Coordinates of C-alpha atoms in Angstrom, one line a residue:
Chain Q
M1 CA -19.6 -67.8 -23.7
I2 CA -22.4 -68.6 -21.3
A3 CA -19.9 -69.3 -18.7
T4 CA -18.3 -65.9 -19.1
V5 CA -21.7 -64.2 -18.8
L6 CA -22.7 -66.2 -15.8
S7 CA -19.5 -65.4 -13.9
S8 CA -19.3 -61.7 -15.1
R9 CA -19.3 -59.0 -12.5
L10 CA -22.7 -57.5 -13.6
V11 CA -24.6 -60.8 -13.5
N12 CA -23.0 -61.7 -10.2
D13 CA -24.1 -58.3 -8.8
L14 CA -27.7 -58.8 -10.1
V15 CA -27.9 -62.2 -8.6
L16 CA -26.5 -61.1 -5.2
G17 CA -28.8 -58.1 -5.4
A18 CA -31.8 -60.3 -5.8
T19 CA -30.9 -62.6 -2.9
S20 CA -30.5 -59.6 -0.5
G21 CA -33.5 -57.9 -2.2
I22 CA -35.8 -60.8 -1.3
V23 CA -34.9 -60.4 2.4
I24 CA -35.7 -56.7 2.1
S25 CA -39.0 -57.6 0.4
L26 CA -39.9 -59.9 3.3
L27 CA -39.3 -57.2 5.8
A28 CA -41.2 -54.7 3.7
L29 CA -44.1 -57.2 3.5
S30 CA -44.1 -57.7 7.2
L31 CA -44.4 -53.9 7.7
V32 CA -47.2 -53.8 5.2
I33 CA -49.2 -56.5 7.0
I34 CA -49.1 -54.5 10.3
W35 CA -49.7 -51.2 8.5
Q36 CA -52.7 -52.6 6.7
S37 CA -54.3 -54.1 9.8
T38 CA -53.6 -51.3 12.4
Q39 CA -52.4 -48.2 10.4
L40 CA -49.3 -48.3 12.6
L41 CA -45.7 -48.4 11.2
N42 CA -43.9 -50.8 13.5
F43 CA -40.5 -49.3 14.2
A44 CA -39.6 -52.3 16.3
Q45 CA -40.2 -54.8 13.5
G46 CA -36.6 -55.6 12.9
T47 CA -35.6 -56.0 16.6
M48 CA -38.8 -58.0 17.5
S49 CA -38.0 -60.4 14.6
M50 CA -34.4 -60.7 15.8
F51 CA -35.5 -61.4 19.4
A52 CA -37.6 -64.3 18.2
T53 CA -34.8 -65.5 15.9
Y54 CA -32.4 -65.6 18.9
I55 CA -34.9 -67.6 20.9
G56 CA -35.2 -70.1 18.1
L57 CA -31.6 -70.4 16.7
T58 CA -29.8 -70.5 20.1
T59 CA -31.5 -73.8 20.8
I60 CA -29.0 -75.2 18.2
D61 CA -26.4 -74.8 21.1
R62 CA -28.4 -77.3 23.1
G63 CA -28.2 -79.8 20.2
V64 CA -31.5 -79.1 18.5
N65 CA -31.7 -79.8 14.8
Q66 CA -31.2 -76.7 12.6
W67 CA -34.6 -77.1 10.8
V68 CA -36.4 -77.6 14.1
A69 CA -34.6 -74.5 15.5
M70 CA -35.9 -72.5 12.5
L71 CA -39.5 -73.6 13.2
L72 CA -39.1 -72.7 16.9
A73 CA -37.9 -69.2 15.8
I74 CA -41.0 -68.7 13.7
L75 CA -43.2 -69.9 16.6
A76 CA -41.4 -67.5 18.9
G77 CA -42.1 -64.8 16.4
V78 CA -45.8 -65.6 16.5
A79 CA -45.7 -65.3 20.3
V80 CA -43.6 -62.1 20.4
G81 CA -46.0 -60.5 17.8
A82 CA -49.1 -61.5 19.7
V83 CA -47.9 -60.4 23.1
T84 CA -46.6 -57.1 21.9
E85 CA -49.9 -56.3 20.2
R86 CA -51.8 -57.1 23.3
V87 CA -49.6 -55.3 25.8
L88 CA -47.8 -52.5 24.0
A89 CA -49.6 -51.7 20.8
R90 CA -53.2 -51.9 21.9
P91 CA -53.2 -48.8 24.1
L92 CA -51.7 -46.9 21.2
Y93 CA -54.6 -47.2 18.8
G94 CA -56.4 -43.9 18.4
Q95 CA -53.6 -42.0 20.1
P96 CA -51.6 -39.4 18.2
E97 CA -49.2 -40.9 15.7
L98 CA -46.2 -39.5 17.6
N99 CA -47.0 -41.7 20.7
A100 CA -47.0 -44.9 18.7
I101 CA -43.7 -44.0 16.9
V102 CA -42.0 -43.1 20.1
V103 CA -43.1 -46.1 22.0
M104 CA -42.2 -48.5 19.3
I105 CA -38.8 -46.9 18.9
G106 CA -38.3 -47.2 22.6
F107 CA -39.3 -50.8 22.5
S108 CA -36.9 -51.4 19.7
I109 CA -33.9 -50.0 21.7
L110 CA -35.1 -51.9 24.8
L111 CA -35.1 -55.2 22.9
T112 CA -31.7 -54.6 21.4
T113 CA -30.2 -54.0 24.8
V114 CA -32.0 -57.0 26.3
M115 CA -30.7 -59.2 23.4
A116 CA -27.1 -57.8 23.9
S117 CA -27.4 -58.5 27.7
I118 CA -28.6 -62.1 27.3
W119 CA -26.7 -63.2 24.3
S120 CA -23.8 -60.6 24.1
P121 CA -23.6 -58.1 21.3
D122 CA -21.0 -60.1 19.4
P123 CA -22.3 -62.2 16.4
K124 CA -22.7 -66.0 16.7
Y125 CA -22.0 -68.0 13.6
Y126 CA -24.1 -71.1 12.8
T127 CA -23.4 -73.4 9.9
A128 CA -26.0 -72.9 7.3
P129 CA -28.3 -75.9 6.6
V130 CA -27.4 -75.6 2.9
S131 CA -23.9 -75.0 1.4
T132 CA -22.8 -71.4 1.1
V133 CA -20.1 -72.1 -1.5
F134 CA -20.9 -70.3 -4.8
F135 CA -21.8 -72.4 -7.8
Q136 CA -19.0 -72.5 -10.4
S137 CA -19.4 -71.7 -14.1
G138 CA -16.5 -72.6 -16.3
G139 CA -14.1 -72.6 -13.3
M140 CA -15.3 -69.2 -12.2
P141 CA -17.5 -68.5 -9.2
T142 CA -21.0 -67.1 -9.9
G143 CA -23.0 -64.9 -7.6
L144 CA -25.3 -67.7 -6.6
S145 CA -24.7 -70.4 -3.9
P146 CA -27.1 -73.2 -2.9
Y147 CA -27.8 -71.1 0.2
G148 CA -28.6 -68.0 -2.0
L149 CA -31.0 -70.2 -4.0
F150 CA -32.5 -71.4 -0.7
Q151 CA -32.9 -67.8 0.4
L152 CA -34.7 -66.9 -2.9
L153 CA -37.0 -69.9 -2.7
V154 CA -37.9 -69.3 0.9
G155 CA -38.6 -65.6 0.2
V156 CA -40.8 -66.3 -2.7
G157 CA -42.5 -69.2 -0.9
V158 CA -43.4 -67.0 2.1
M159 CA -44.8 -64.3 -0.2
V160 CA -46.9 -66.8 -2.0
I161 CA -48.2 -68.3 1.3
V162 CA -49.1 -64.8 2.6
A163 CA -50.8 -63.9 -0.6
L164 CA -52.8 -67.2 -0.6
V165 CA -53.8 -66.8 3.0
F166 CA -55.0 -63.3 2.6
R167 CA -56.8 -63.9 -0.7
F168 CA -58.3 -67.4 -0.4
T169 CA -58.9 -68.3 3.3
K170 CA -61.6 -67.3 5.6
L171 CA -59.0 -66.0 8.1
G172 CA -57.5 -63.8 5.3
L173 CA -61.0 -62.4 4.5
Q174 CA -61.6 -61.7 8.2
L175 CA -58.2 -60.0 8.5
R176 CA -58.8 -57.8 5.5
A177 CA -62.3 -57.0 6.7
S178 CA -61.1 -55.9 10.1
A179 CA -58.5 -53.6 8.5
L180 CA -60.8 -52.1 6.0
A181 CA -64.0 -51.7 8.0
P182 CA -63.6 -52.7 11.6
E183 CA -67.1 -51.6 12.7
V184 CA -68.9 -53.5 9.9
A185 CA -66.7 -56.5 10.4
R186 CA -67.5 -56.5 14.1
L187 CA -71.3 -56.3 13.3
L188 CA -70.9 -59.3 11.0
G189 CA -69.4 -61.4 13.8
V190 CA -65.6 -61.0 13.1
R191 CA -63.7 -60.8 16.3
V192 CA -61.7 -57.7 15.2
N193 CA -59.4 -57.5 18.3
R194 CA -58.4 -61.1 17.8
M195 CA -57.7 -60.4 14.1
L196 CA -55.4 -57.5 15.0
T197 CA -53.4 -59.9 17.3
I198 CA -53.2 -62.5 14.5
G199 CA -52.1 -59.8 12.1
W200 CA -49.2 -58.8 14.3
A201 CA -48.3 -62.5 15.0
F202 CA -48.3 -63.2 11.3
S203 CA -46.2 -60.1 10.5
I204 CA -43.5 -60.9 13.0
A205 CA -43.4 -64.5 11.8
V206 CA -42.6 -63.2 8.3
G207 CA -40.0 -60.9 9.8
V208 CA -38.4 -63.9 11.6
V209 CA -38.0 -65.7 8.2
A210 CA -36.0 -62.7 7.1
G211 CA -34.0 -62.8 10.4
I212 CA -33.3 -66.5 10.0
V213 CA -32.0 -66.4 6.5
T214 CA -29.8 -63.4 7.4
S215 CA -28.4 -64.9 10.5
F216 CA -27.1 -68.0 8.7
G217 CA -25.3 -65.7 6.3
D218 CA -21.9 -63.9 6.5
F219 CA -22.8 -61.5 9.3
G220 CA -24.0 -64.2 11.7
L221 CA -26.6 -63.9 14.4
S222 CA -26.3 -60.5 16.2
P223 CA -28.8 -58.2 17.9
S224 CA -28.4 -55.5 15.2
V225 CA -27.9 -57.6 12.1
L226 CA -31.4 -56.7 10.8
D227 CA -31.2 -53.0 11.6
S228 CA -30.0 -51.6 8.3
L229 CA -32.1 -54.2 6.5
F230 CA -35.1 -53.0 8.4
V231 CA -34.4 -49.5 7.2
L232 CA -34.1 -50.7 3.6
G233 CA -37.3 -52.7 4.2
F234 CA -39.1 -49.5 5.3
I235 CA -37.8 -47.7 2.3
A236 CA -39.1 -50.5 0.0
A237 CA -42.4 -50.5 1.8
A238 CA -42.8 -46.8 1.5
I239 CA -41.8 -46.8 -2.2
G240 CA -44.3 -49.6 -2.8
G241 CA -47.0 -47.6 -0.9
L242 CA -47.1 -49.3 2.5
S243 CA -50.4 -51.0 1.6
S244 CA -49.4 -53.1 -1.4
P245 CA -47.8 -56.5 -1.0
T246 CA -46.8 -56.5 -4.6
G247 CA -45.2 -53.1 -4.2
A248 CA -43.2 -54.5 -1.2
L249 CA -41.9 -57.4 -3.4
V250 CA -41.0 -55.3 -6.4
A251 CA -39.5 -52.3 -4.4
G252 CA -37.6 -54.7 -2.2
L253 CA -35.9 -56.4 -5.1
L254 CA -35.2 -52.9 -6.7
I255 CA -33.6 -51.7 -3.5
G256 CA -31.6 -54.9 -3.2
E257 CA -30.2 -54.4 -6.7
V258 CA -29.5 -50.7 -6.3
T259 CA -27.6 -51.2 -3.0
Q260 CA -25.6 -54.1 -4.4
L261 CA -24.7 -52.2 -7.6
V262 CA -23.8 -49.0 -5.7
S263 CA -21.7 -51.0 -3.2
D264 CA -19.8 -52.9 -5.9
Y265 CA -19.2 -50.1 -8.5
F266 CA -18.8 -47.1 -6.1
N267 CA -18.5 -47.6 -2.4
S268 CA -20.6 -49.6 0.1
G269 CA -20.8 -46.5 2.2
Y270 CA -23.1 -44.9 -0.4
A271 CA -25.5 -47.9 -0.5
L272 CA -28.0 -46.8 2.2
F273 CA -27.7 -43.1 1.2
S274 CA -28.6 -43.9 -2.5
S275 CA -31.8 -45.7 -1.3
V276 CA -32.7 -42.7 0.8
V277 CA -32.3 -40.5 -2.3
I278 CA -34.5 -42.9 -4.3
L279 CA -37.1 -42.7 -1.5
I280 CA -37.1 -38.9 -1.4
V281 CA -37.5 -38.7 -5.2
V282 CA -40.3 -41.3 -5.3
L283 CA -42.2 -39.7 -2.4
M284 CA -41.9 -36.3 -3.9
W285 CA -43.2 -37.6 -7.2
R286 CA -45.9 -40.0 -5.8
P287 CA -46.5 -39.6 -2.1
Q288 CA -48.8 -42.5 -2.0
G289 CA -46.1 -44.8 -3.3
L290 CA -45.7 -46.5 -6.7
F291 CA -48.1 -49.4 -6.2
S292 CA -50.8 -48.0 -3.9
K293 CA -54.2 -47.6 -5.5
N294 CA -55.2 -44.9 -3.0
T295 CA -55.2 -41.5 -4.6
D296 CA -56.1 -39.5 -1.5
R297 CA -53.5 -38.4 1.0
R298 CA -54.0 -40.9 3.9
I299 CA -50.5 -40.5 5.4
Chain L
M1 CA -51.8 -2.3 23.7
R2 CA -51.3 -5.8 22.6
R3 CA -48.1 -5.1 20.9
F4 CA -46.9 -3.3 24.0
L5 CA -47.7 -6.3 26.1
L6 CA -45.9 -8.6 23.7
R7 CA -42.8 -6.5 23.8
D8 CA -43.0 -6.4 27.6
R9 CA -43.1 -10.1 27.7
A10 CA -40.2 -10.3 25.4
S11 CA -38.1 -8.1 27.5
G12 CA -39.2 -10.1 30.6
R13 CA -37.9 -13.2 28.9
A14 CA -34.6 -11.5 28.1
V15 CA -34.2 -10.5 31.8
W16 CA -34.9 -14.1 32.9
A17 CA -32.4 -15.5 30.4
V18 CA -29.6 -13.1 31.3
S19 CA -30.1 -13.6 35.1
L20 CA -30.2 -17.4 34.7
L21 CA -27.1 -17.3 32.5
A22 CA -25.3 -15.2 35.1
V23 CA -26.1 -17.7 37.8
A24 CA -24.9 -20.6 35.6
I25 CA -21.7 -18.8 34.8
A26 CA -21.1 -18.1 38.4
I27 CA -21.5 -21.8 39.2
T28 CA -18.9 -22.8 36.6
I29 CA -16.2 -20.9 38.7
A30 CA -16.7 -23.4 41.5
L31 CA -16.5 -26.5 39.3
P32 CA -13.4 -28.6 38.6
P33 CA -12.4 -28.8 34.9
I34 CA -13.9 -32.3 34.4
T35 CA -17.3 -31.2 35.6
N36 CA -17.1 -28.1 33.4
L37 CA -16.5 -30.3 30.4
M38 CA -19.5 -32.4 31.4
L39 CA -21.5 -29.2 31.6
V40 CA -20.3 -28.4 28.1
S41 CA -21.6 -31.7 26.7
A42 CA -24.9 -31.0 28.6
T43 CA -25.3 -27.7 26.8
V44 CA -24.5 -29.3 23.4
M45 CA -27.2 -31.9 24.0
A46 CA -29.6 -29.2 25.3
V47 CA -29.1 -27.1 22.2
S48 CA -29.8 -30.1 20.0
I49 CA -32.8 -31.2 21.9
A50 CA -34.2 -27.7 21.8
G51 CA -33.9 -27.9 18.0
L52 CA -35.7 -31.2 17.9
S53 CA -38.4 -29.9 20.3
V54 CA -39.2 -27.1 18.0
L55 CA -39.9 -29.5 15.2
T56 CA -41.8 -32.1 17.2
G57 CA -43.4 -30.1 19.9
W58 CA -44.3 -27.0 17.9
S59 CA -44.8 -28.1 14.3
G60 CA -45.9 -31.7 15.2
Q61 CA -43.4 -33.4 12.9
I62 CA -41.1 -36.1 14.1
S63 CA -37.5 -36.6 13.3
L64 CA -35.6 -39.7 14.1
G65 CA -32.5 -38.3 12.3
H66 CA -31.4 -35.4 14.3
G67 CA -28.1 -37.1 15.0
G68 CA -27.5 -37.0 11.3
F69 CA -28.0 -33.2 11.2
M70 CA -25.6 -32.9 14.1
A71 CA -23.1 -35.0 12.1
V72 CA -23.4 -32.6 9.1
G73 CA -22.8 -29.6 11.3
A74 CA -19.9 -31.3 13.2
F75 CA -18.1 -32.4 10.1
V76 CA -18.5 -29.0 8.4
A77 CA -17.1 -27.4 11.5
G78 CA -14.3 -30.0 11.7
I79 CA -13.3 -29.7 8.1
V80 CA -13.3 -25.9 8.2
S81 CA -11.2 -25.7 11.3
R82 CA -8.8 -28.3 9.9
D83 CA -8.3 -26.6 6.5
A84 CA -8.5 -23.0 7.8
P85 CA -6.8 -23.3 11.2
G86 CA -7.2 -19.6 12.0
A87 CA -10.9 -19.4 11.4
P88 CA -12.8 -17.6 14.2
V89 CA -15.0 -20.0 16.3
L90 CA -18.0 -17.9 15.5
V91 CA -17.6 -18.3 11.8
V92 CA -17.1 -22.0 12.1
L93 CA -20.2 -22.4 14.2
L94 CA -22.2 -20.2 11.7
L95 CA -21.1 -22.4 8.9
A96 CA -22.1 -25.5 10.8
T97 CA -25.5 -23.9 11.4
V98 CA -25.9 -23.1 7.7
A99 CA -24.9 -26.7 6.8
G100 CA -27.5 -28.1 9.2
A101 CA -30.1 -25.8 7.6
V102 CA -29.3 -27.0 4.1
A103 CA -29.4 -30.7 5.1
G104 CA -32.7 -30.0 6.9
F105 CA -34.1 -28.4 3.8
I106 CA -33.3 -31.3 1.6
V107 CA -34.5 -34.0 4.1
G108 CA -37.5 -31.8 5.0
L109 CA -38.7 -31.2 1.5
P110 CA -40.8 -34.4 1.4
S111 CA -42.4 -33.2 4.6
T112 CA -44.5 -30.9 2.3
R113 CA -46.3 -34.0 1.2
L114 CA -45.7 -36.5 4.0
R115 CA -46.6 -36.7 7.6
G116 CA -46.3 -39.0 10.6
P117 CA -44.8 -42.5 10.1
Y118 CA -43.6 -41.8 6.6
L119 CA -41.6 -38.8 7.6
A120 CA -40.3 -40.6 10.8
G121 CA -39.2 -43.5 8.7
M122 CA -37.4 -41.3 6.2
T123 CA -35.5 -39.4 8.9
L124 CA -34.6 -42.7 10.5
A125 CA -33.2 -43.9 7.1
F126 CA -31.2 -40.6 7.0
A127 CA -29.8 -41.3 10.5
F128 CA -28.7 -44.8 9.3
A129 CA -27.3 -43.5 6.0
V130 CA -25.0 -40.7 7.4
P131 CA -22.3 -42.6 9.4
P132 CA -21.4 -44.9 6.4
L133 CA -21.3 -41.9 4.2
I134 CA -18.8 -40.2 6.6
Q135 CA -16.7 -43.4 6.7
A136 CA -16.6 -43.5 2.9
G137 CA -15.6 -39.8 2.8
G138 CA -11.9 -40.6 2.6
E139 CA -9.5 -37.7 3.3
L140 CA -12.3 -35.2 3.4
T141 CA -13.9 -36.6 6.5
G142 CA -10.9 -38.6 7.8
G143 CA -12.6 -41.9 6.9
S144 CA -13.2 -44.3 9.7
G145 CA -10.6 -42.7 11.9
G146 CA -12.4 -39.4 11.9
L147 CA -10.9 -35.9 12.5
P148 CA -8.7 -35.1 15.4
L149 CA -9.4 -31.5 16.4
D150 CA -7.9 -29.1 19.0
R151 CA -10.2 -27.5 21.5
P152 CA -10.3 -23.7 21.4
T153 CA -8.1 -22.3 24.2
A154 CA -9.1 -19.7 26.6
P155 CA -8.0 -16.1 25.5
G156 CA -5.5 -14.2 27.6
W157 CA -8.0 -11.7 29.1
F158 CA -10.2 -14.6 30.3
M159 CA -7.2 -16.2 32.1
S160 CA -6.1 -13.0 33.7
L161 CA -9.7 -12.4 34.8
L162 CA -9.7 -15.7 36.5
G163 CA -6.2 -15.1 37.8
T164 CA -5.0 -18.5 36.7
N165 CA -2.1 -19.8 34.7
D166 CA -3.4 -23.3 34.2
P167 CA -4.4 -23.6 30.6
T168 CA -6.4 -26.9 31.1
S169 CA -8.6 -25.6 33.9
A170 CA -9.1 -22.2 32.2
G171 CA -9.8 -23.9 28.8
A172 CA -12.5 -26.1 30.3
H173 CA -13.9 -23.1 32.1
W174 CA -13.9 -21.0 28.9
L175 CA -15.7 -23.7 27.0
A176 CA -18.3 -24.0 29.7
V177 CA -18.9 -20.3 29.7
T178 CA -19.1 -19.9 25.9
S179 CA -21.4 -22.9 25.5
L180 CA -23.7 -21.6 28.2
V181 CA -23.8 -18.3 26.4
I182 CA -24.7 -20.0 23.2
L183 CA -27.3 -22.1 24.9
A184 CA -28.9 -19.1 26.5
L185 CA -28.9 -17.3 23.2
V186 CA -30.6 -20.2 21.4
L187 CA -33.2 -20.6 24.1
W188 CA -33.9 -16.8 24.1
L189 CA -34.3 -16.8 20.3
L190 CA -36.5 -19.8 20.4
S191 CA -38.7 -18.5 23.2
N192 CA -39.2 -15.3 21.1
L193 CA -39.9 -17.4 18.1
F194 CA -42.5 -19.4 20.0
A195 CA -44.4 -16.2 20.9
S196 CA -44.0 -14.8 17.4
R197 CA -46.5 -15.0 14.5
F198 CA -44.5 -17.8 13.0
G199 CA -44.5 -19.8 16.3
R200 CA -48.3 -19.5 16.5
S201 CA -48.6 -20.6 12.9
M202 CA -46.5 -23.7 13.6
R203 CA -48.7 -24.6 16.5
L204 CA -51.9 -24.1 14.6
V205 CA -50.5 -26.4 11.8
R206 CA -49.8 -29.0 14.5
E207 CA -53.2 -28.7 16.2
N208 CA -55.4 -28.4 13.1
D209 CA -53.9 -28.2 9.6
V210 CA -57.3 -27.7 8.0
A211 CA -57.9 -24.6 10.1
A212 CA -54.4 -23.4 9.4
E213 CA -55.0 -23.7 5.7
L214 CA -58.3 -21.9 6.0
V215 CA -56.7 -18.8 7.6
G216 CA -54.4 -18.6 4.7
L217 CA -51.2 -20.3 6.1
S218 CA -49.1 -22.3 3.6
L219 CA -48.7 -25.7 5.2
P220 CA -45.8 -26.9 3.1
R221 CA -43.9 -23.7 3.7
I222 CA -44.4 -23.8 7.4
R223 CA -43.5 -27.5 7.7
V224 CA -40.2 -27.0 5.7
Q225 CA -39.4 -23.8 7.6
A226 CA -39.8 -25.7 10.9
F227 CA -37.5 -28.4 9.6
V228 CA -34.9 -25.9 8.5
I229 CA -34.9 -24.1 11.8
S230 CA -34.7 -27.3 13.8
S231 CA -31.9 -28.8 11.8
A232 CA -30.0 -25.5 11.7
I233 CA -29.9 -25.7 15.5
A234 CA -28.9 -29.3 15.3
G235 CA -26.1 -28.3 13.0
L236 CA -25.0 -25.7 15.5
A237 CA -25.0 -28.3 18.2
G238 CA -22.9 -30.5 16.0
G239 CA -20.4 -27.7 15.5
M240 CA -20.2 -27.2 19.2
F241 CA -19.7 -30.9 19.6
A242 CA -16.9 -30.9 17.1
L243 CA -15.1 -28.0 18.7
T244 CA -15.4 -29.2 22.3
K245 CA -14.8 -33.0 22.0
G246 CA -11.2 -32.8 20.7
G247 CA -12.1 -35.0 17.7
I248 CA -15.0 -36.5 15.8
S249 CA -15.7 -39.7 13.9
A250 CA -18.6 -41.5 12.3
Q251 CA -18.9 -43.5 15.6
D252 CA -20.1 -40.4 17.4
F253 CA -23.2 -40.0 15.2
T254 CA -24.7 -43.5 15.0
P255 CA -28.5 -43.8 15.0
V256 CA -28.2 -44.3 18.7
L257 CA -27.5 -40.5 19.0
S258 CA -30.7 -39.7 17.2
F259 CA -32.7 -42.1 19.5
T260 CA -31.0 -40.6 22.5
L261 CA -32.0 -37.1 21.5
L262 CA -35.6 -38.3 21.0
A263 CA -35.6 -40.1 24.4
L264 CA -34.2 -37.1 26.2
M265 CA -36.7 -34.7 24.5
V266 CA -39.6 -36.9 25.6
L267 CA -38.3 -37.4 29.1
G268 CA -37.6 -33.6 29.6
G269 CA -40.9 -32.6 28.0
I270 CA -41.8 -32.3 24.3
G271 CA -41.9 -28.8 23.0
T272 CA -40.6 -27.1 26.2
L273 CA -37.3 -25.3 26.4
L274 CA -37.0 -26.3 30.1
G275 CA -37.4 -29.8 29.0
A276 CA -34.4 -29.4 26.6
V277 CA -32.2 -28.2 29.5
I278 CA -33.4 -31.1 31.7
G279 CA -32.7 -33.5 28.8
G280 CA -29.2 -32.1 28.3
L281 CA -28.3 -32.4 32.0
L282 CA -29.7 -36.0 32.1
S283 CA -27.5 -37.0 29.2
A284 CA -24.3 -35.5 30.7
Y285 CA -24.8 -37.0 34.1
S286 CA -26.4 -40.3 33.1
D287 CA -23.0 -42.1 33.0
D288 CA -22.3 -41.1 36.6
M289 CA -25.8 -42.2 37.7
I290 CA -25.3 -45.6 36.0
A291 CA -21.9 -46.0 37.6
W292 CA -23.5 -45.3 40.9
L293 CA -26.3 -47.8 40.2
T294 CA -23.9 -50.6 39.2
S295 CA -21.7 -50.2 42.2
H296 CA -24.7 -49.8 44.6
F297 CA -26.4 -53.0 43.4
G298 CA -23.1 -54.9 42.9
I299 CA -23.6 -55.5 39.2
D300 CA -20.4 -56.7 37.5
P301 CA -19.2 -53.6 35.6
G302 CA -17.7 -55.8 32.8
S303 CA -20.9 -57.7 32.1
N304 CA -23.0 -57.3 29.0
F305 CA -25.9 -56.2 31.2
S306 CA -24.1 -53.3 32.8
A307 CA -22.7 -52.2 29.4
N308 CA -26.3 -51.9 28.1
L309 CA -27.9 -50.7 31.4
K310 CA -27.9 -47.0 30.5
T311 CA -29.5 -47.5 27.1
M312 CA -31.9 -50.0 28.5
L313 CA -33.1 -47.6 31.3
F314 CA -33.5 -44.8 28.8
A315 CA -35.6 -47.0 26.5
A316 CA -37.8 -48.2 29.4
L317 CA -38.2 -44.6 30.7
L318 CA -39.1 -43.5 27.2
I319 CA -41.9 -46.1 26.9
V320 CA -43.2 -45.5 30.4
T321 CA -43.1 -41.7 30.0
M322 CA -45.0 -41.8 26.7
M323 CA -47.6 -44.1 28.1
V324 CA -48.1 -42.5 31.5
A325 CA -47.0 -38.9 31.3
P326 CA -46.5 -37.9 27.6
R327 CA -45.6 -34.4 28.6
G328 CA -42.4 -35.3 30.4
V329 CA -40.8 -33.8 33.4
A330 CA -41.4 -30.2 32.3
G331 CA -45.1 -31.0 31.6
Q332 CA -45.5 -32.5 35.1
V333 CA -43.8 -29.4 36.6
S334 CA -46.1 -27.0 34.8
S335 CA -49.3 -28.9 35.6
L336 CA -48.2 -29.1 39.3
R337 CA -47.7 -25.3 39.2
T338 CA -51.2 -24.7 37.8
K339 CA -52.7 -27.0 40.4
L340 CA -50.9 -25.1 43.2
T341 CA -51.9 -21.6 41.9
R342 CA -55.5 -22.7 41.4
R343 CA -55.8 -23.9 45.0
R344 CA -54.6 -20.6 46.2

């Protein structure tokens, strides 16, 4: 009885939806971190994260251990985030919104072509550090593999770490203070500019985690593998309200489930469109998102 | 008096448009068929960029999904001309325009309550959502293979006017002339719209929405109207694309198209019609420029680098333009002109 339930189509879909949803949540969270610190929606988030993922994971070709390569990718993410904030994003603060959007879109396209030039646009496949064979239940495959479990644990772990850092450390307090009241924070001795750089570095590092877990999956490591996930991440972040980490988590899981169910029961071509429809409906109903406490129109 | 002046300016614009159009048509006679077809794709892009420019430059809203609106127009045009083979081209293009307007209305509705990054992200999601939707369309949209379409042929009177019997050359020539006429018509309508009460309202909404509301303008209505006009023009451009390319598929309307439109608009000059024309020409001739660059610098044409060179240069130019000269080529030209006239 339990075996039939565990290997049923619906349960499989729900589990698969959660594993892809957690990746969407991570990307949404990484967007929220940058939005909260700089009021800038980073359209290059996905490609910046992939760039760092490439730098890290391709060291496996030179015989580096998989786990070390992952760590290298995250460190590369920190560097990519910090450098981009210093060089590209800083001149954009206080400029019209249009300029920031256009520049970050341009940067995203530029990075994609740079990645395709260096590493070729074709996907590279690396053996996952954990088995990707689905667990069996009563002789039937379920929707969960050890790798899927790993993905879920990593996603939840990163979220918990981010929440703890923001809430309970001095760095987290300074980060929040710089975002909320930069002038006051500066007067109280917080180095606001440094906090912005740290915020970006932190955010891209979170994005890289999403990039890593995706790249070990079925689609492999490719320059554009995170593109549609980034779009779903944006949708989740916007539904959650762009300033709420909890909203990012819940909306990410929701979008993951919806896209998986639509793909399986209707057609995978409708998956992205269905989330756009959800986004339009939610934003028409509550423009500030479902989880944002702000009632005024800040967008 | 003021009304008279306005009308005077309007007729001045019409004279300019007609004379420029005549010059452009005269040039097409001297061009070989292949160059005429490139000119056609330049006009298609110019029309689409002009539509985007209205939205971004005039009403201050950004769309990263105009390739999606082009796709809607293109597939409506494609499906109509497949299922109703005798339909006049004008009717097909009109339907494509209406389809673009409807799509723009739906996607633009949230613009009543959203601005800036939210709206940009939503249109970006639209750009990503459309190609898979087309591929899943089955027989209606031709699935992943797309729709093969015949190019309209030159009418008999046009061929006898040219004194030619070669249908290929006359066909290319005919497409170039008709697309130029459509482009001129669109630019003329838009320049009138720019000077109209509605055009001024849009610009006020962009510059200062509080002031706009205080003088009694309805912000939501103007924002959605701008979206509808802009996407209607994109739909028209999509229809032109479908009729002139000899076939369309989902691959033609990836998000890259939307990004390209944005890049070309910024390079040409946001909110200027001259910029739209510059952008269109840039897009049509960029492949040739890249081919020249690769051969000149001895880059292996089969390498990943040269395959990505065009997009890479566009992206780099986009960033540099936005950071250094956000008004684009047309903006530089007009500021140069003011400088020169002031010195005199």
